[in-house]
Tab-separated table of C-alpha atoms in Angstrom:
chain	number	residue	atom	x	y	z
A	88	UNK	CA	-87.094	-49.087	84.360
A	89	UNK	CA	-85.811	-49.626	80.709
A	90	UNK	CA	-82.701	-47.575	79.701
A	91	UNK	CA	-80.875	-46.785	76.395
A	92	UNK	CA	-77.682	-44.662	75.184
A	93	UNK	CA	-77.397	-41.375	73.019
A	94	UNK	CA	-75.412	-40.848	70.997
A	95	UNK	CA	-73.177	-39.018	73.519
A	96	UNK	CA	-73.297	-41.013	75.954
A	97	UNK	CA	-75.834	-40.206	78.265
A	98	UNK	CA	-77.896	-42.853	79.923
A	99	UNK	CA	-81.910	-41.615	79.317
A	100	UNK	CA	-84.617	-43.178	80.765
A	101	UNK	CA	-88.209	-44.365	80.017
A	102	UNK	CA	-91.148	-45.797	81.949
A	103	UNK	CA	-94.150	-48.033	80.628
A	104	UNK	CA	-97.253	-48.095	81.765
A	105	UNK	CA	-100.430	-49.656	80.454
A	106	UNK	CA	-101.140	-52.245	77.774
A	107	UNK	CA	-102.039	-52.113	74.242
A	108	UNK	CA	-100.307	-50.816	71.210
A	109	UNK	CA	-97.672	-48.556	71.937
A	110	UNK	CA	-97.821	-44.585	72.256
A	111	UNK	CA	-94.433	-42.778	72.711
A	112	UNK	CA	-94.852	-39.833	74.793
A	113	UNK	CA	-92.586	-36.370	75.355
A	114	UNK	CA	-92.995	-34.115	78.092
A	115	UNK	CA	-92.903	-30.596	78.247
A	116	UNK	CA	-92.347	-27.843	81.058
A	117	UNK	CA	-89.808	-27.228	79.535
A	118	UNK	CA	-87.090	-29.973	81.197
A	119	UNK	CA	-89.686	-31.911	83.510
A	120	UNK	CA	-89.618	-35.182	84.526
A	121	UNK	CA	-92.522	-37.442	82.727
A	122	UNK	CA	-93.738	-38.115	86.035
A	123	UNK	CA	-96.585	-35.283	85.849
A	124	UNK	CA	-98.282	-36.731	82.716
A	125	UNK	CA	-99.539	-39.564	85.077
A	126	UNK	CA	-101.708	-42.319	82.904
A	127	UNK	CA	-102.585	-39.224	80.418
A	128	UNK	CA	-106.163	-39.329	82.228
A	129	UNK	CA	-106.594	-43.073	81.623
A	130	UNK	CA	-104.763	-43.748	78.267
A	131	UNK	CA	-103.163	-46.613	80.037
A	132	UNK	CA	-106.362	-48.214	79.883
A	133	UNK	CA	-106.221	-48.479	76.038
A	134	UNK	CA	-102.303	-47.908	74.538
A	135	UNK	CA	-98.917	-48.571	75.661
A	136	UNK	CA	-97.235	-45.167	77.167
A	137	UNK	CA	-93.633	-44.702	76.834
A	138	UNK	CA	-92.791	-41.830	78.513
A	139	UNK	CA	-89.051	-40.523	78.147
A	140	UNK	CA	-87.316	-38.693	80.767
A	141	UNK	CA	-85.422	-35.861	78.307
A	142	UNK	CA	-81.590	-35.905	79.635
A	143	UNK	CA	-81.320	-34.582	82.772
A	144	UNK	CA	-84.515	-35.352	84.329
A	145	UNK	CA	-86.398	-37.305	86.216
A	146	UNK	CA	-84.529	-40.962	85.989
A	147	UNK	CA	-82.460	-40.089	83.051
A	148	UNK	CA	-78.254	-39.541	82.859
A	149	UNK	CA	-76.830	-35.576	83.280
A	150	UNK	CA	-75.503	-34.847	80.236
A	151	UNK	CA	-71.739	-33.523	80.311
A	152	UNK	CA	-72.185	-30.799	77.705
A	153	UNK	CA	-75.239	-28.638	79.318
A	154	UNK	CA	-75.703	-27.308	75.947
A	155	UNK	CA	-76.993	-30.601	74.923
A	156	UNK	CA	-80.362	-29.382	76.835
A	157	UNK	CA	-81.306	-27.514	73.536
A	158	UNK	CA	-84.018	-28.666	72.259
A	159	UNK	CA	-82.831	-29.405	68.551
A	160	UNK	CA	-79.976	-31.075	70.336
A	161	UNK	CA	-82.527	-34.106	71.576
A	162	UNK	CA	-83.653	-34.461	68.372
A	163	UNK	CA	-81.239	-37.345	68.074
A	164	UNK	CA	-82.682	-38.449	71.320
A	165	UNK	CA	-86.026	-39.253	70.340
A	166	UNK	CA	-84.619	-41.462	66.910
A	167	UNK	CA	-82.178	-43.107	68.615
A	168	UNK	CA	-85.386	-44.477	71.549
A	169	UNK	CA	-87.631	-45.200	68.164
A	170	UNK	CA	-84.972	-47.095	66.802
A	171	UNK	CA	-84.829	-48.804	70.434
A	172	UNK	CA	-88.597	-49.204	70.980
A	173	UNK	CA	-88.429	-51.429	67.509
A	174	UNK	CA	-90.896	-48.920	66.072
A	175	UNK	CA	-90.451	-48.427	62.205
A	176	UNK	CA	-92.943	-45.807	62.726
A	177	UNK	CA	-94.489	-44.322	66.013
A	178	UNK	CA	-97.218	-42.684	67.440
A	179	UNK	CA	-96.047	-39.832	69.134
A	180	UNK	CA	-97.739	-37.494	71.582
A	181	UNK	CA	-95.621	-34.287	72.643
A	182	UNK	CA	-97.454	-31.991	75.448
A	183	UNK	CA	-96.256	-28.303	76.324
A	184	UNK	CA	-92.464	-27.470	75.526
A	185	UNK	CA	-92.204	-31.029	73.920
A	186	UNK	CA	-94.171	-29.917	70.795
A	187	UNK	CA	-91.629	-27.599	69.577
A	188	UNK	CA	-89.027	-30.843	70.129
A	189	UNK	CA	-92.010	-32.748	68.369
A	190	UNK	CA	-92.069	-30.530	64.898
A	191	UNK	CA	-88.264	-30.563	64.860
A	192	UNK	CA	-87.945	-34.507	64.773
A	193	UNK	CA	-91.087	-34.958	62.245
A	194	UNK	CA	-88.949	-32.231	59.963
A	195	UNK	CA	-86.015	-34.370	60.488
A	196	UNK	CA	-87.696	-37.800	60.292
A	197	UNK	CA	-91.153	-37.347	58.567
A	198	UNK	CA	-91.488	-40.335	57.550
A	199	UNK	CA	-90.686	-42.511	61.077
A	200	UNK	CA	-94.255	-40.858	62.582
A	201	UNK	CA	-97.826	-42.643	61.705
A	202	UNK	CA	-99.630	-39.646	63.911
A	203	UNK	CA	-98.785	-37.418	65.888
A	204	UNK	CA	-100.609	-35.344	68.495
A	205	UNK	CA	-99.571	-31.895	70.001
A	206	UNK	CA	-100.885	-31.318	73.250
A	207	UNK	CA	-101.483	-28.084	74.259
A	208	UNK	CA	-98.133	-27.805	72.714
A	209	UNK	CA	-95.744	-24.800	71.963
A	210	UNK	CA	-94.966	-23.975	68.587
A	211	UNK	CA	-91.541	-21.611	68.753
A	212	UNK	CA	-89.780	-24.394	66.239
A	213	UNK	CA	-92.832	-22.743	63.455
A	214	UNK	CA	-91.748	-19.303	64.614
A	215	UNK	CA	-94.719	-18.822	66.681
A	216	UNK	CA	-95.459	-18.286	70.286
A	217	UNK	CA	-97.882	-17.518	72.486
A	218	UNK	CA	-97.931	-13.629	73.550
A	219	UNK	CA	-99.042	-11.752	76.595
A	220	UNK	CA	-102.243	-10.689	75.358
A	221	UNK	CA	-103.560	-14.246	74.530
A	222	UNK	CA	-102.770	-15.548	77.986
A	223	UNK	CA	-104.667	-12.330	79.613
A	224	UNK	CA	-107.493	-13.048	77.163
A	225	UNK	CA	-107.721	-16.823	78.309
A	226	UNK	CA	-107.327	-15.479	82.110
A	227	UNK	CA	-110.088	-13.150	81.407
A	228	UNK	CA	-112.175	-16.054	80.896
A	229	UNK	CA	-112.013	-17.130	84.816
A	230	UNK	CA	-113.595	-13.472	85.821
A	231	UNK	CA	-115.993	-15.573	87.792
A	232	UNK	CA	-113.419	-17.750	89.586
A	233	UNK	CA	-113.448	-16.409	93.555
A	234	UNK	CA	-109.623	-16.296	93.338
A	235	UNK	CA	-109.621	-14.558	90.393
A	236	UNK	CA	-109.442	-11.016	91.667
A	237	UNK	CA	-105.932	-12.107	93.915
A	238	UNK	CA	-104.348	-13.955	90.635
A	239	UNK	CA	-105.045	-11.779	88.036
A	240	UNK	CA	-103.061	-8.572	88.946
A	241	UNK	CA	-100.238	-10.568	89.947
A	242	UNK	CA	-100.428	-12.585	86.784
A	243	UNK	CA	-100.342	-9.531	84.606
A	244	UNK	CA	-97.517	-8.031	86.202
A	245	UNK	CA	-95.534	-11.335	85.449
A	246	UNK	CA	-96.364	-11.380	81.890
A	247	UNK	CA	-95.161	-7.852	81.875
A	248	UNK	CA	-92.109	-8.925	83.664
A	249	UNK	CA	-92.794	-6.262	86.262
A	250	UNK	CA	-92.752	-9.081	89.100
A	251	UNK	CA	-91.619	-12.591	89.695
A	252	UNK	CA	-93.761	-15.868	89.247
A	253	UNK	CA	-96.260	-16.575	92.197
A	254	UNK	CA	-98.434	-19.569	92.990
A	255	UNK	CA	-101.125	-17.166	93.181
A	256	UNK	CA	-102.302	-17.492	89.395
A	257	UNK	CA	-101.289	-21.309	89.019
A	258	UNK	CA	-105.101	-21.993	88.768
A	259	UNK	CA	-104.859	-20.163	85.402
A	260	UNK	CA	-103.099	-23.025	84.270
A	261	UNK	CA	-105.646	-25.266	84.389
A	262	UNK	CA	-109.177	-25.669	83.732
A	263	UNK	CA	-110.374	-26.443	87.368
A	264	UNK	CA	-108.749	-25.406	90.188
A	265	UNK	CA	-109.447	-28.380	92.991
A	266	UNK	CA	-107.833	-30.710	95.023
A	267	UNK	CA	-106.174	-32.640	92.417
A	268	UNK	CA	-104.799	-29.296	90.456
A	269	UNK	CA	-103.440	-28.421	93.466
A	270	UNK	CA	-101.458	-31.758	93.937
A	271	UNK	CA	-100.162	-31.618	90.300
A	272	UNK	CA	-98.483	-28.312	91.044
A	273	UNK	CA	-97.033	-29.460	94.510
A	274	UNK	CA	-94.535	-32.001	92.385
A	275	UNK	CA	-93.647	-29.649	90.182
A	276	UNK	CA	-90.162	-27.765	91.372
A	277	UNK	CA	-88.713	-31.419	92.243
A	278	UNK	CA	-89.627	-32.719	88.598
A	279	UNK	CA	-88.528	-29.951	86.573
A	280	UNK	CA	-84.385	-29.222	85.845
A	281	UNK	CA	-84.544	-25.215	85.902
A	282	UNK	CA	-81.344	-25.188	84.781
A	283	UNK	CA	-81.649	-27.217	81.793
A	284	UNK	CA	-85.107	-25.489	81.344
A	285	UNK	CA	-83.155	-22.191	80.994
A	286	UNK	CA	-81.267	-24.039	77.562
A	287	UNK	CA	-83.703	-25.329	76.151
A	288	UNK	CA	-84.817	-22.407	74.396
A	289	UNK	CA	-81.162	-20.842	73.705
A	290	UNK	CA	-80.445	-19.231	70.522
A	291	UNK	CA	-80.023	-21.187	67.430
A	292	UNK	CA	-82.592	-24.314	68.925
A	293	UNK	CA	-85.055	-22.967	65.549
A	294	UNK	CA	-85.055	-22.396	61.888
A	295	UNK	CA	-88.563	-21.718	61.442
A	296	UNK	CA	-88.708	-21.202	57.677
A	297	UNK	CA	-86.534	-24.401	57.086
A	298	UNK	CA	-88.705	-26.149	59.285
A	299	UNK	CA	-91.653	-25.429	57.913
A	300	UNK	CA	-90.081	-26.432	54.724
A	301	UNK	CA	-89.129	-29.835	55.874
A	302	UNK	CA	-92.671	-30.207	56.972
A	303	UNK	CA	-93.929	-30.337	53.296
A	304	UNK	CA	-92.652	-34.252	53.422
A	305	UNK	CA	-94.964	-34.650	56.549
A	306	UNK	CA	-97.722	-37.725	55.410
A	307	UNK	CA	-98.748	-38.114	58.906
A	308	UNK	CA	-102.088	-36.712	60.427
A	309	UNK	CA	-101.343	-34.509	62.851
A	310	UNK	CA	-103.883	-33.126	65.553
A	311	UNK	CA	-103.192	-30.103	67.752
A	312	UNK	CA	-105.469	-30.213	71.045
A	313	UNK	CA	-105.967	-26.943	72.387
A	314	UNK	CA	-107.600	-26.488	75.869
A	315	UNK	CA	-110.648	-23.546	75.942
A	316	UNK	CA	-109.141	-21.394	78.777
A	317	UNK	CA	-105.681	-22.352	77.657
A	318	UNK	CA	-103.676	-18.941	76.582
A	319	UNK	CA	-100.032	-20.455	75.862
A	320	UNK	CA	-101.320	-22.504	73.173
A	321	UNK	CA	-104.991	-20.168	72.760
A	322	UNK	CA	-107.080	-21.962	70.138
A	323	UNK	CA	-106.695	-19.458	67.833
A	324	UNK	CA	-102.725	-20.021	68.269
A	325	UNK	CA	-103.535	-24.093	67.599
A	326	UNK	CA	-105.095	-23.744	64.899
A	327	UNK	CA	-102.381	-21.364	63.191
A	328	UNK	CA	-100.415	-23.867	64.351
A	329	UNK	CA	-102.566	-26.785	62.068
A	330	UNK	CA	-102.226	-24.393	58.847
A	331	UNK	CA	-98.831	-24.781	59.112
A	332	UNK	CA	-98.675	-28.074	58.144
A	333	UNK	CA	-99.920	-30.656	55.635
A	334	UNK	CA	-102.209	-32.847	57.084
A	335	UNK	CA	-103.085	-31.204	60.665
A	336	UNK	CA	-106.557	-30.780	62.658
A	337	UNK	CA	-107.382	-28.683	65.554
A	338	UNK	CA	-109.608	-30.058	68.641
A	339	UNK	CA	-110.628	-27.759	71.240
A	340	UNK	CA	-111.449	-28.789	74.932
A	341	UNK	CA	-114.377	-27.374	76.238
A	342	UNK	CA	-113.279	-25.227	80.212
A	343	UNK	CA	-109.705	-26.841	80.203
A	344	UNK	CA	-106.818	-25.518	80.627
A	345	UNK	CA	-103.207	-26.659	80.019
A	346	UNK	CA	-103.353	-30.160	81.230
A	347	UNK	CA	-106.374	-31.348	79.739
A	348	UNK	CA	-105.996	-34.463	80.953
A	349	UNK	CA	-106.788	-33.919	84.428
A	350	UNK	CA	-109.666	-31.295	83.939
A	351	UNK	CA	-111.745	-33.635	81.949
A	352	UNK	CA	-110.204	-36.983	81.967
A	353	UNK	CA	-112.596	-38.828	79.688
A	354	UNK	CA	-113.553	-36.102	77.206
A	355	UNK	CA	-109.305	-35.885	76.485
A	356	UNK	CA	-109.312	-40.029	75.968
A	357	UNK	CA	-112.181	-39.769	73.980
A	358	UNK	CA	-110.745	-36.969	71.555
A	359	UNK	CA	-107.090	-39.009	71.894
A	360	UNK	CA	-108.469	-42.509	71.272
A	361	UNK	CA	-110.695	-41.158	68.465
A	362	UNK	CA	-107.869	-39.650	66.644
A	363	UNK	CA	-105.562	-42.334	66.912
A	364	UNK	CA	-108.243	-45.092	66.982
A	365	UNK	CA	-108.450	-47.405	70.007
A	366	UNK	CA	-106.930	-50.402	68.785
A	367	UNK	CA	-104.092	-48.652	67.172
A	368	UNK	CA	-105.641	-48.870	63.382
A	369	UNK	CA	-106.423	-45.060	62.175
A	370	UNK	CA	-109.345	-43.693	62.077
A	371	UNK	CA	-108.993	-42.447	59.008
């Protein structure tokens, strides 16, 4: 398991799977270990993945300053790995929490990405964020489901904060709920660092209008995957998300959800590997 040193320190982790030319990856949650990502439903079959524990989790050094878990605070983080991984400029492929961290390094280091792809991602560092009504409009999209009728009262009275989170509406979360949604969820309270999860988000992690400003210098082509009965980013949410910056397109995943990757592995490959191209020249 390779290893390098922030700037403070802290001993972060990173684990490599697959051949080919190399993909950095960030994970989201927020604060969760890379673990969950998996092969990216079979990416490992065509790039490189270098997936970075963020301090704190998964294999990766406990910070001593906790407010280091803010997530302009690991923008550092991610330059100093580049700078390890002997990249003069990566492709980089942020999923969740990780795409806010993702738009705050390409403002601070436009010019070290060649593409970058948002996964599901969310957008807070543009000023933006998912509300209550798009993730009851997505739900409303699984009226069908047989367990929708248990998970959908009990997920509206979270998002209203009228009750505490229950397991009960995790199959909104993703685009099929079957055996192996059900195993990605049982990992997830061991990989994630609640704690840190609770900082990573603090006050002062965004400057929206200066980041959107820094931006502007963004050359890379960007592409923002969305996942159809995704509500926390909703399409509509991805692709003002892709207006907000230079070069940016929007793909939508037919019936998935927020991990797009397991719902229909080779349909995300396909859309991944076409954007990036499969031998690591762009497409485009």
């Amino acid at each position: 398991m390779p290893t390098f040193t922030a700037a403070d320190g802290t001993t972060l982790a990173y684990h490599l799977r697959g051949e080919g030319a190399p993909l950095a990856v960030l994970p989201g949650g927020p604060m969760r270990a890379s673990g969950y990502l998996g092969d990216l439903g079979g990416l490992t079959a065509h790039r490189r993945l270098a997936l970075l524990d963020l301090r704190g989790t998964g294999d990766s050094g406990t910070p001593a300053d906790p407010a280091t878990y803010r997530c302009d605070r690991m923008v550092d983080d991610v330059e100093r790995w580049r700078i390890h991984l002997g990249l003069e400029r990566m492709d980089l492929l942020a999923h969740s929490a990780a795409g806010s961290l993702a738009l705050l390094y390409a403002a601070r280091h436009p010019h070290r990405i060649r593409r970058l792809l948002l996964v599901t991602p969310n957008p807070s560092a543009l000023g933006m964020r998912a509300t209550p009504a798009d993730r009851l409009a997505a739900a409303r999209l699984r009226a069908d489901e047989p367990w929708f009728g248990r998970a959908f009262p009990a997920y509206e009275a979270w998002l209203a904060g009228d009750a505490g989170f229950d397991e009960v509406f995790l199959p909104f979360f993703y685009g099929r709920w079957d055996d192996t949604a059900r195993a990605h969820t049982e990992h997830e309270e061991a990989q994630t660092n609640d704690a840190a999860a609770e900082r990573y988000f603090a006050e002062g992690a965004f400057t929206p209008e200066a980041t959107r400003a820094a931006l502007a210098a963004l050359t890379a082509p960007v592409l923002v995957h969305a996942g159809e009965y995704d509500g926390g980013p909703s399409p509509a949410l991805a692709r003002r998300v892709a207006a907000a910056l230079p070069d940016a397109e929007v793909s939508v995943q037919p019936a998935a959800g927020h991990y797009p990757w397991l719902d229909d592995p080779a349909h995300f490959v396909r859309g991944v590997l076409g954007f990036l191209g499969e031998d690591g020249v762009p497409s485009r």
